[in-house]
PDB file of C-alpha atoms in Angstrom:
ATOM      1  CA  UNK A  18       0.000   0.000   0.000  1.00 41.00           C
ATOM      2  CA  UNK A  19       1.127   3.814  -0.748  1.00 69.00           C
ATOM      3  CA  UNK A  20       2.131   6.011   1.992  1.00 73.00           C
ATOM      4  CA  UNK A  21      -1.114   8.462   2.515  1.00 78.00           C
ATOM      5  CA  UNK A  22      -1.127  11.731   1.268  1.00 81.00           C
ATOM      6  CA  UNK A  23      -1.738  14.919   4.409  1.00 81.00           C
ATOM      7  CA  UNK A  24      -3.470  18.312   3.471  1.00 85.00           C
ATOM      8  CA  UNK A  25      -2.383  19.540   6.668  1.00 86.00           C
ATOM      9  CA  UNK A  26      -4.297  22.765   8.191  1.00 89.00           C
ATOM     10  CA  UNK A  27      -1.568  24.800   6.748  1.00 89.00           C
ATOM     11  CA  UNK A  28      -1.879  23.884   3.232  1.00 90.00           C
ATOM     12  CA  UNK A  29      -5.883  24.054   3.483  1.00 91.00           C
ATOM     13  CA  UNK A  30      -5.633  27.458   4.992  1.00 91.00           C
ATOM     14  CA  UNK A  31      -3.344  28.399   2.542  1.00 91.00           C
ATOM     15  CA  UNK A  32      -5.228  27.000  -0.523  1.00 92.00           C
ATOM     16  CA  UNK A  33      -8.189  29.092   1.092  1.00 93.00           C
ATOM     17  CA  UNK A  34      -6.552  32.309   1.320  1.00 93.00           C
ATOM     18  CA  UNK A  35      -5.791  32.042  -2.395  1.00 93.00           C
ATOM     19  CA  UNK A  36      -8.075  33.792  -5.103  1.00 94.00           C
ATOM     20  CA  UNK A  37     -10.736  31.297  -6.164  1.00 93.00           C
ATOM     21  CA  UNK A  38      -9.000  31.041  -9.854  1.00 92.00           C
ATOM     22  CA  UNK A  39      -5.679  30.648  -8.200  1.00 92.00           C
ATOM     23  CA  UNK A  40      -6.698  27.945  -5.585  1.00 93.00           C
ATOM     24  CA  UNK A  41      -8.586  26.304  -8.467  1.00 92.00           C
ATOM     25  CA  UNK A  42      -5.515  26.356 -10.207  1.00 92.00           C
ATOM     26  CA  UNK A  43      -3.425  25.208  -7.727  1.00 92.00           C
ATOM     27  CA  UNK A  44      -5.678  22.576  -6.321  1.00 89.00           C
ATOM     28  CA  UNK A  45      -6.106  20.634  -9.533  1.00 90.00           C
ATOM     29  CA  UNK A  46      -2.613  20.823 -10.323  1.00 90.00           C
ATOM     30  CA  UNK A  47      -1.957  18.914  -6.243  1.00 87.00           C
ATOM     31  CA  UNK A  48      -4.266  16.497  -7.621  1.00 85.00           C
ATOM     32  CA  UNK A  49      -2.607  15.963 -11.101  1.00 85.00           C
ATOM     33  CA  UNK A  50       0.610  16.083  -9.702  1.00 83.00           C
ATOM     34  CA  UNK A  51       0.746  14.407  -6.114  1.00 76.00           C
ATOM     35  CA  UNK A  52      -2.767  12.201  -6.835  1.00 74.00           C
ATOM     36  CA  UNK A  53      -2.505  11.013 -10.622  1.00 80.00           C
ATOM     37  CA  UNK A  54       1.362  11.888 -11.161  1.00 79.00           C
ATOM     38  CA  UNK A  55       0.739  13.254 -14.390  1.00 79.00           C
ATOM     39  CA  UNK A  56       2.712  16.511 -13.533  1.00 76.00           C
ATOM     40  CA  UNK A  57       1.127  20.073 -12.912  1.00 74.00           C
ATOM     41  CA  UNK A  58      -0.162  21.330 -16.139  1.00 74.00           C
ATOM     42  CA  UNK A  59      -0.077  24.363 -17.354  1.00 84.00           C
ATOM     43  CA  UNK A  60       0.192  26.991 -14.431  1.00 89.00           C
ATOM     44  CA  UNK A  61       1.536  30.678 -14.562  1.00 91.00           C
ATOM     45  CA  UNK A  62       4.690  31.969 -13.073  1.00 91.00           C
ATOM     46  CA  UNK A  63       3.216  33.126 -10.257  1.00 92.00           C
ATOM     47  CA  UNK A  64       0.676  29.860  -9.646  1.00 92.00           C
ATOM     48  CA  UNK A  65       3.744  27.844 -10.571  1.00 91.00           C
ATOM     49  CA  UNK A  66       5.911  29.029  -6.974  1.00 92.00           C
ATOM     50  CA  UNK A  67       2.466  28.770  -5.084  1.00 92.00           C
ATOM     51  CA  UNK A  68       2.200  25.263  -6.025  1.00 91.00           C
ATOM     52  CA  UNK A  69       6.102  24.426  -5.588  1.00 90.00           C
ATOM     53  CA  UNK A  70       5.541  26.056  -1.782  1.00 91.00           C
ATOM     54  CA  UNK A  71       2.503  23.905  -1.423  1.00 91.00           C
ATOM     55  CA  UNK A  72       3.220  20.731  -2.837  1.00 89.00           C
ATOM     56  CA  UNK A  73       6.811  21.288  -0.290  1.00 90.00           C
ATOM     57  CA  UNK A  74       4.553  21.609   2.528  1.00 90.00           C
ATOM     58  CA  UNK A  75       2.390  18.695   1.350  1.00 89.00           C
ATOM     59  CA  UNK A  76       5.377  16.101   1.078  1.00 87.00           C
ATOM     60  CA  UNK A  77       7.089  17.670   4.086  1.00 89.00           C
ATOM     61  CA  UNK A  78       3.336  17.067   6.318  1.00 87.00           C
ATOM     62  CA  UNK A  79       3.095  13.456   4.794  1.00 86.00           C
ATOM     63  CA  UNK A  80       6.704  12.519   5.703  1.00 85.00           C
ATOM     64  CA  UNK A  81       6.751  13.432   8.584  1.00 84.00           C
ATOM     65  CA  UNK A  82       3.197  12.025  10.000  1.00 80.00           C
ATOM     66  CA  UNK A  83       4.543   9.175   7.749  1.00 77.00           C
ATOM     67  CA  UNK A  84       7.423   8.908   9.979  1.00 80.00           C
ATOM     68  CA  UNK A  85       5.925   9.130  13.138  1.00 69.00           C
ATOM     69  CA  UNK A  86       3.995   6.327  13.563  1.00 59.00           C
ATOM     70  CA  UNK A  87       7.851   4.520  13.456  1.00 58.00           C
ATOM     71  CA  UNK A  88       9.606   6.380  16.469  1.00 48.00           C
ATOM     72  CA  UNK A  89       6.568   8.239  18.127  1.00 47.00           C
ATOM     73  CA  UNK A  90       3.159   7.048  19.998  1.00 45.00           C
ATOM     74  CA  UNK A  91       1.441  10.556  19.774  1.00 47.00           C
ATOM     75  CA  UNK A  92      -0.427  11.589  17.185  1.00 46.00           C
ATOM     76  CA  UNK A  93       0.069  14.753  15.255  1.00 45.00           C
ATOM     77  CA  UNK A  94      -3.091  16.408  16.253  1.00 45.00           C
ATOM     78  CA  UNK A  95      -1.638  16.288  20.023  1.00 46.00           C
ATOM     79  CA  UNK A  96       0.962  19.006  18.701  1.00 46.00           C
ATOM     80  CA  UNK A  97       0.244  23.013  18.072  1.00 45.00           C
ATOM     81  CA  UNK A  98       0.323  22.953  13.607  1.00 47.00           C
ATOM     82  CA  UNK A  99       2.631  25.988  12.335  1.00 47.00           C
ATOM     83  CA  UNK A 100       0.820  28.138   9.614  1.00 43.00           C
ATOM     84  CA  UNK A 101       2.006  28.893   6.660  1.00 46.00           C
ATOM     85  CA  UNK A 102       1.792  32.752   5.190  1.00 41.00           C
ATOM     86  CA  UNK A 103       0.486  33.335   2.185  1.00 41.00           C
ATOM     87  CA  UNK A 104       1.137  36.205   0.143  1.00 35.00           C
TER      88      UNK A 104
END
């Protein structure tokens, strides 16, 4: 079985404090990319460092709550989750 994917809060509060055609954007090209793997389409400049700043968070989240389970027994809901700033 694959590793799951997290959205943690951080990228879901980013993705909302997009523009609606931006987060559209940028949320089917997530999908495309980290879902299907059949890369992120055909995004602008400025969509194009939005997604590489989400899809970092997105891999960083699912690596390390991937991890976890291995060397921890808490969960990562029992710690604070850092925010991310968007712009």
């Amino acid at each position: 079985m694959e590793k799951p994917i997290i959205l943690s809060e951080r990228v879901i509060n980013t993705l909302k404090s997009l523009a609606p055609q931006q987060r559209k954007a940028i949320a089917w090209a997530l999908m495309d990319d980290i879902v299907l793997g059949e890369g992120t389409g055909n995004l602008s400049p400025l969509n194009a460092m939005l997604y590489a700043m989400i899809a970092h968070y997105v891999r960083q989240d699912s690596s390390r709550m991937n991890n976890e389970g291995k060397t921890s027994s808490t969960t990562p809901f029992d710690r604070p989750t850092r925010m991310a700033v968007a712009f």
